[in-house]
Amino acid sequence: MDSQQPTAPGAPTRCPMHTAEFAADPHAAYDKMRAEGPAAPVELAPGVDATLVVDYQTARSVLQNTTDFSKDARHWKALMEGRIALDSPVVPMMAFRPNAMFTDGTVHLRLRKAVTDSLDRLNIGRIRRDAEPIAAFLIDQFSERGRADLLNDYAKLLPLLLFNKLFGCPAGIGDRLTTSMSAMFDGRDALKASEDITACLMELIALKRREPGDDVTSWLIQHPAGLNDEELKDQLVMMMGAGVEPERNLIGNALLLLLSGSSSRGAGMLPEEAVDHVLWNNSPIANYATHYPLRDVDLGGVRVEAGTPLMISFGGANSDPALGAARESLSKGAHLAWGAGPHACPAKSPATVISLTAIEAVLNALPDLALDVSVEELQWRPGPFHRALATLPVRFTPTPGTRVAALHTPASATPPRRTLAPSHIPVARSPHSDVKKARKGFWSTFLDIFRV
């Protein structure tokens, strides 16, 4: 099916949010839209139209209004009528799943309760303890080179591996899940990646029903809400998806700020200040929280038809000039990076701790870390939803990759260092072996080292 729809005569000009031009300077687009009204027509992908809310008060009002708007994507008329191709790159992020993000009313309350109760069992100390060895492991993989891409070598991988740990993934499932999650967010055959993620999670759920552990998956299974396997799978998809992509962008964007010293507050920011600055100015998920009007609505003179996607621009709302004083003080309670209303992010504290742990670990390990290109040379990944760097090249004084050993080995012991073979170098095998072994992924290699 061709997702491209012809433009109707007299139709409003839509801002294409999937282009490199938009990715390079989204705030210019938000400012232009806001000058015309509180919301504007946009194109999320070829043939996929929506209305984007860029005014702060209007965004907060929509996020809190459960009477006129639904989060259930089954209200999306164009998709339900087959006018949007199922392989459109935005469909996996927008199509209905029976989870807390895409439901309303009592169904939403039941599912959200299971999610929030399970997340509440993760204490901050545990998150740090789980994140620190993963950070050390990843830094060890590149510290001897003197150069790295902190986005793809570090910020992208740390949340994926940490979620494997928090959700109790064994080696085989964790390797496949890490690969599939990465592919889905990078837009590499999103439909297949989504199918692979489903298969991995159903396997994980079956395992945890037989052998529960001290992990989020087991806690969801044990919750009094009594979620069935399909409901469990879709809550896990939501929790991992809502954590992995935003987390890597929060880590990457904050590291860029700290290394460039390009903010109006100058160089020498603390990591906590950098994270707050990013949440205000470069929201990791810049545009999302899609709502569907249950009837035609008027938003400050902008007409939005029932059953059409109405998306909230966290990036646009946070840059609203009406928030001048709050922006100047970086007031944590004012920005919308965590959302608002009944669907606000339930994992603000864990997400903040993960990002700060990751940032502090790499800055402490490589104290002379510096950008390897000018800020102007950096590329931003195109896409309507995120504010995400493509790469973050850095240089530093090469140091031995011994951080993992230092975490779990007595000072008198000197175990052999284990590293990952680069993906482009074949793994040597004995010429006498008749058995071909699958190359281990990051997660199983990490588990081998820590023997957990």
GROMACS .gro file of C-alpha atoms in nm, residues 49-322:
model
  274
   49ASP     CA    1  -0.080   1.408   0.877
   50ALA     CA    2  -0.133   1.544   1.228
   51THR     CA    3  -0.181   1.864   1.422
   52LEU     CA    4   0.103   1.970   1.652
   53VAL     CA    5   0.036   2.172   1.970
   54VAL     CA    6   0.321   2.420   2.030
   55ASP     CA    7   0.159   2.654   2.284
   56TYR     CA    8   0.232   2.571   2.649
   57GLN     CA    9  -0.111   2.639   2.800
   58THR     CA   10  -0.290   2.461   2.516
   59ALA     CA   11  -0.060   2.161   2.552
   60ARG     CA   12  -0.119   2.138   2.926
   61SER     CA   13  -0.494   2.171   2.872
   62VAL     CA   14  -0.504   1.885   2.618
   63LEU     CA   15  -0.285   1.661   2.837
   64GLN     CA   16  -0.526   1.703   3.128
   65ASN     CA   17  -0.852   1.679   2.931
   66THR     CA   18  -0.998   1.327   2.939
   67THR     CA   19  -1.344   1.435   2.822
   68ASP     CA   20  -1.278   1.568   2.474
   69PHE     CA   21  -0.966   1.365   2.387
   70SER     CA   22  -0.875   0.998   2.385
   71LYS     CA   23  -0.535   0.830   2.386
   72ASP     CA   24  -0.678   0.522   2.211
   73ALA     CA   25  -0.531   0.508   1.859
   74ARG     CA   26  -0.830   0.305   1.741
   75HIS     CA   27  -0.994   0.647   1.703
   76TRP     CA   28  -0.739   0.729   1.428
   77LYS     CA   29  -0.970   0.725   1.127
   78ALA     CA   30  -0.706   0.730   0.855
   79LEU     CA   31  -0.529   0.425   1.000
   80MET     CA   32  -0.851   0.234   1.070
   81GLU     CA   33  -0.975   0.303   0.716
   82GLY     CA   34  -0.652   0.171   0.562
   83ARG     CA   35  -0.530   0.509   0.435
   84ILE     CA   36  -0.202   0.476   0.628
   85ALA     CA   37   0.040   0.200   0.532
   86LEU     CA   38   0.114  -0.040   0.816
   87ASP     CA   39   0.483  -0.024   0.729
   88SER     CA   40   0.495   0.353   0.773
   89PRO     CA   41   0.788   0.430   1.007
   90VAL     CA   42   0.563   0.610   1.257
   91VAL     CA   43   0.298   0.339   1.294
   92PRO     CA   44   0.487   0.128   1.553
   93MET     CA   45   0.507   0.436   1.776
   94MET     CA   46   0.145   0.540   1.725
   95ALA     CA   47  -0.071   0.232   1.664
   96PHE     CA   48  -0.289   0.101   1.946
   97ARG     CA   49  -0.147  -0.138   2.203
   98PRO     CA   50  -0.348  -0.241   2.510
   99ASN     CA   51  -0.110  -0.071   2.751
  100ALA     CA   52  -0.126   0.223   2.989
  101MET     CA   53  -0.013   0.467   2.719
  102PHE     CA   54  -0.293   0.399   2.470
  103THR     CA   55  -0.595   0.340   2.696
  104ASP     CA   56  -0.842   0.556   2.885
  105GLY     CA   57  -1.063   0.542   3.191
  106THR     CA   58  -1.076   0.238   3.417
  107VAL     CA   59  -0.869   0.024   3.179
  108HIS     CA   60  -0.593   0.284   3.190
  109LEU     CA   61  -0.612   0.310   3.570
  110ARG     CA   62  -0.581  -0.067   3.614
  111LEU     CA   63  -0.282  -0.098   3.380
  112ARG     CA   64  -0.106   0.213   3.511
  113LYS     CA   65  -0.145   0.092   3.868
  114ALA     CA   66   0.037  -0.231   3.781
  115VAL     CA   67   0.315  -0.035   3.611
  116THR     CA   68   0.363   0.228   3.880
  117ASP     CA   69   0.353  -0.024   4.166
  118SER     CA   70   0.617  -0.236   3.993
  119LEU     CA   71   0.842   0.062   3.919
  120ASP     CA   72   0.805   0.183   4.277
  121ARG     CA   73   0.979  -0.136   4.393
  122LEU     CA   74   1.297  -0.018   4.219
  123ASN     CA   75   1.485   0.183   4.478
  124ILE     CA   76   1.736   0.445   4.370
  125GLY     CA   77   2.029   0.262   4.529
  126ARG     CA   78   1.958  -0.051   4.328
  127ILE     CA   79   1.936   0.141   4.001
  128ARG     CA   80   2.276   0.297   4.065
  129ARG     CA   81   2.427  -0.037   4.163
  130ASP     CA   82   2.297  -0.195   3.844
  131ALA     CA   83   2.393   0.097   3.617
  132GLU     CA   84   2.749   0.150   3.741
  133PRO     CA   85   2.898  -0.186   3.631
  134ILE     CA   86   2.727  -0.157   3.293
  135ALA     CA   87   2.878   0.191   3.248
  136ALA     CA   88   3.222   0.054   3.348
  137PHE     CA   89   3.185  -0.239   3.107
  138LEU     CA   90   3.099  -0.010   2.813
  139ILE     CA   91   3.375   0.241   2.891
  140ASP     CA   92   3.624  -0.048   2.901
  141GLN     CA   93   3.536  -0.133   2.541
  142PHE     CA   94   3.667   0.199   2.404
  143SER     CA   95   3.889   0.358   2.670
  144GLU     CA   96   4.216   0.230   2.518
  145ARG     CA   97   4.136   0.378   2.177
  146GLY     CA   98   4.144   0.742   2.285
  147ARG     CA   99   3.838   0.811   2.071
  148ALA     CA  100   3.475   0.702   2.085
  149ASP     CA  101   3.125   0.781   1.971
  150LEU     CA  102   2.955   0.843   2.304
  151LEU     CA  103   2.614   0.807   2.144
  152ASN     CA  104   2.647   0.467   1.978
  153ASP     CA  105   2.922   0.323   2.198
  154TYR     CA  106   2.771   0.434   2.528
  155ALA     CA  107   2.448   0.635   2.562
  156LYS     CA  108   2.257   0.406   2.324
  157LEU     CA  109   2.375   0.080   2.481
  158LEU     CA  110   2.364   0.160   2.852
  159PRO     CA  111   1.982   0.190   2.880
  160LEU     CA  112   1.932  -0.125   2.669
  161LEU     CA  113   2.162  -0.331   2.890
  162LEU     CA  114   2.029  -0.179   3.211
  163PHE     CA  115   1.672  -0.261   3.119
  164ASN     CA  116   1.778  -0.619   3.048
  165LYS     CA  117   1.906  -0.626   3.406
  166LEU     CA  118   1.604  -0.458   3.567
  167PHE     CA  119   1.358  -0.677   3.374
  168GLY     CA  120   1.545  -0.999   3.451
  169CYS     CA  121   1.647  -1.097   3.097
  170PRO     CA  122   1.869  -1.405   3.061
  171ALA     CA  123   2.153  -1.396   2.810
  172GLY     CA  124   1.980  -1.528   2.497
  173ILE     CA  125   1.664  -1.321   2.532
  174GLY     CA  126   1.861  -1.013   2.632
  175ASP     CA  127   2.087  -1.025   2.326
  176ARG     CA  128   1.791  -1.053   2.089
  177LEU     CA  129   1.592  -0.788   2.271
  178THR     CA  130   1.884  -0.544   2.264
  179THR     CA  131   1.929  -0.593   1.889
  180SER     CA  132   1.557  -0.563   1.810
  181MET     CA  133   1.499  -0.257   2.030
  182SER     CA  134   1.793  -0.084   1.866
  183ALA     CA  135   1.662  -0.169   1.519
  184MET     CA  136   1.312  -0.041   1.595
  185PHE     CA  137   1.431   0.296   1.722
  186ASP     CA  138   1.678   0.333   1.435
  187GLY     CA  139   1.404   0.263   1.180
  188ARG     CA  140   1.562  -0.056   1.047
  189ASP     CA  141   1.268  -0.276   0.937
  190ALA     CA  142   1.045  -0.156   1.221
  191LEU     CA  143   0.776  -0.420   1.158
  192LYS     CA  144   1.018  -0.710   1.187
  193ALA     CA  145   1.184  -0.552   1.489
  194SER     CA  146   0.844  -0.516   1.656
  195GLU     CA  147   0.765  -0.884   1.586
  196ASP     CA  148   1.102  -0.989   1.729
  197ILE     CA  149   1.046  -0.780   2.041
  198THR     CA  150   0.706  -0.944   2.090
  199ALA     CA  151   0.857  -1.292   2.059
  200CYS     CA  152   1.135  -1.208   2.307
  201LEU     CA  153   0.896  -1.066   2.564
  202MET     CA  154   0.651  -1.355   2.541
  203GLU     CA  155   0.943  -1.590   2.600
  204LEU     CA  156   1.054  -1.379   2.897
  205ILE     CA  157   0.703  -1.378   3.045
  206ALA     CA  158   0.676  -1.757   3.016
  207LEU     CA  159   1.014  -1.792   3.187
  208LYS     CA  160   0.922  -1.558   3.472
  209ARG     CA  161   0.591  -1.734   3.531
  210ARG     CA  162   0.791  -2.055   3.585
  211GLU     CA  163   1.087  -1.897   3.763
  212PRO     CA  164   1.001  -1.558   3.915
  213GLY     CA  165   1.286  -1.335   4.025
  214ASP     CA  166   1.357  -1.001   4.188
  215ASP     CA  167   1.280  -0.800   3.873
  216VAL     CA  168   1.016  -0.579   3.714
  217THR     CA  169   0.879  -0.855   3.488
  218SER     CA  170   0.813  -1.084   3.785
  219TRP     CA  171   0.656  -0.801   3.984
  220LEU     CA  172   0.418  -0.721   3.698
  221ILE     CA  173   0.319  -1.088   3.677
  222GLN     CA  174   0.257  -1.102   4.053
  223HIS     CA  175   0.059  -0.776   4.068
  224PRO     CA  176  -0.301  -0.803   4.198
  225ALA     CA  177  -0.426  -0.654   3.870
  226GLY     CA  178  -0.383  -1.004   3.725
  227LEU     CA  179  -0.249  -0.907   3.383
  228ASN     CA  180  -0.271  -1.176   3.116
  229ASP     CA  181   0.025  -1.253   2.890
  230GLU     CA  182  -0.081  -1.011   2.616
  231GLU     CA  183  -0.129  -0.731   2.868
  232LEU     CA  184   0.205  -0.810   3.028
  233LYS     CA  185   0.380  -0.805   2.693
  234ASP     CA  186   0.234  -0.467   2.600
  235GLN     CA  187   0.319  -0.307   2.935
  236LEU     CA  188   0.677  -0.429   2.892
  237VAL     CA  189   0.691  -0.288   2.538
  238MET     CA  190   0.571   0.046   2.671
  239MET     CA  191   0.810   0.052   2.968
  240MET     CA  192   1.115  -0.045   2.765
  241GLY     CA  193   1.029   0.177   2.470
  242ALA     CA  194   0.949   0.474   2.692
  243GLY     CA  195   1.275   0.425   2.877
  244VAL     CA  196   1.535   0.330   2.617
  245GLU     CA  197   1.502   0.598   2.345
  246PRO     CA  198   1.439   0.895   2.579
  247GLU     CA  199   1.716   0.783   2.813
  248ARG     CA  200   1.983   0.761   2.545
  249ASN     CA  201   1.884   1.105   2.416
  250LEU     CA  202   1.886   1.256   2.764
  251ILE     CA  203   2.234   1.115   2.830
  252GLY     CA  204   2.364   1.217   2.486
  253ASN     CA  205   2.217   1.567   2.485
  254ALA     CA  206   2.339   1.638   2.839
  255LEU     CA  207   2.691   1.515   2.756
  256LEU     CA  208   2.694   1.740   2.449
  257LEU     CA  209   2.601   2.036   2.665
  258LEU     CA  210   2.867   1.957   2.925
  259LEU     CA  211   3.139   1.904   2.664
  260SER     CA  212   3.054   2.201   2.445
  261GLY     CA  213   2.999   2.459   2.718
  262SER     CA  214   2.764   2.617   2.467
  263SER     CA  215   2.475   2.703   2.699
  264SER     CA  216   2.396   3.057   2.805
  265ARG     CA  217   2.489   2.949   3.158
  266GLY     CA  218   2.843   2.882   3.037
  267ALA     CA  219   3.085   2.599   3.086
  268GLY     CA  220   3.134   2.425   3.419
  269MET     CA  221   2.774   2.308   3.462
  270LEU     CA  222   2.703   2.026   3.703
  271PRO     CA  223   2.548   1.710   3.552
  272GLU     CA  224   2.221   1.784   3.736
  273GLU     CA  225   2.208   2.130   3.578
  274ALA     CA  226   2.282   1.986   3.235
  275VAL     CA  227   1.998   1.733   3.265
  276ASP     CA  228   1.752   2.005   3.370
  277HIS     CA  229   1.872   2.226   3.084
  278VAL     CA  230   1.815   1.945   2.833
  279LEU     CA  231   1.466   1.872   2.966
  280TRP     CA  232   1.380   2.235   2.909
  281ASN     CA  233   1.558   2.304   2.581
  282ASN     CA  234   1.620   1.973   2.400
  283SER     CA  235   1.351   1.739   2.532
  284PRO     CA  236   1.467   1.381   2.452
  285ILE     CA  237   1.118   1.300   2.326
  286ALA     CA  238   1.028   1.631   2.166
  287ASN     CA  239   0.688   1.549   2.012
  288TYR     CA  240   0.455   1.269   2.118
  289ALA     CA  241   0.159   1.208   2.355
  290THR     CA  242  -0.081   1.171   2.063
  291HIS     CA  243  -0.446   1.242   2.145
  292TYR     CA  244  -0.754   1.191   1.928
  293PRO     CA  245  -1.043   1.441   1.951
  294LEU     CA  246  -1.371   1.264   2.015
  295ARG     CA  247  -1.547   1.547   1.831
  296ASP     CA  248  -1.433   1.841   1.621
  297VAL     CA  249  -1.257   2.088   1.851
  298ASP     CA  250  -1.135   2.445   1.829
  299LEU     CA  251  -0.793   2.516   1.980
  300GLY     CA  252  -0.757   2.892   1.989
  301GLY     CA  253  -0.887   2.930   1.636
  302VAL     CA  254  -0.728   2.610   1.503
  303ARG     CA  255  -0.990   2.352   1.403
  304VAL     CA  256  -0.897   1.989   1.469
  305GLU     CA  257  -1.124   1.721   1.327
  306ALA     CA  258  -1.243   1.425   1.530
  307GLY     CA  259  -1.036   1.111   1.484
  308THR     CA  260  -0.723   1.289   1.362
  309PRO     CA  261  -0.390   1.277   1.550
  310LEU     CA  262  -0.328   1.572   1.781
  311MET     CA  263   0.032   1.556   1.900
  312ILE     CA  264   0.190   1.749   2.185
  313SER     CA  265   0.519   1.924   2.117
  314PHE     CA  266   0.705   1.913   2.448
  315GLY     CA  267   0.991   2.092   2.275
  316GLY     CA  268   0.764   2.359   2.134
  317ALA     CA  269   0.564   2.408   2.455
  318ASN     CA  270   0.879   2.436   2.667
  319SER     CA  271   1.017   2.706   2.436
  320ASP     CA  272   0.699   2.914   2.457
  321PRO     CA  273   0.803   3.275   2.537
  322ALA     CA  274   0.521   3.285   2.794
   0.00000   0.00000   0.00000
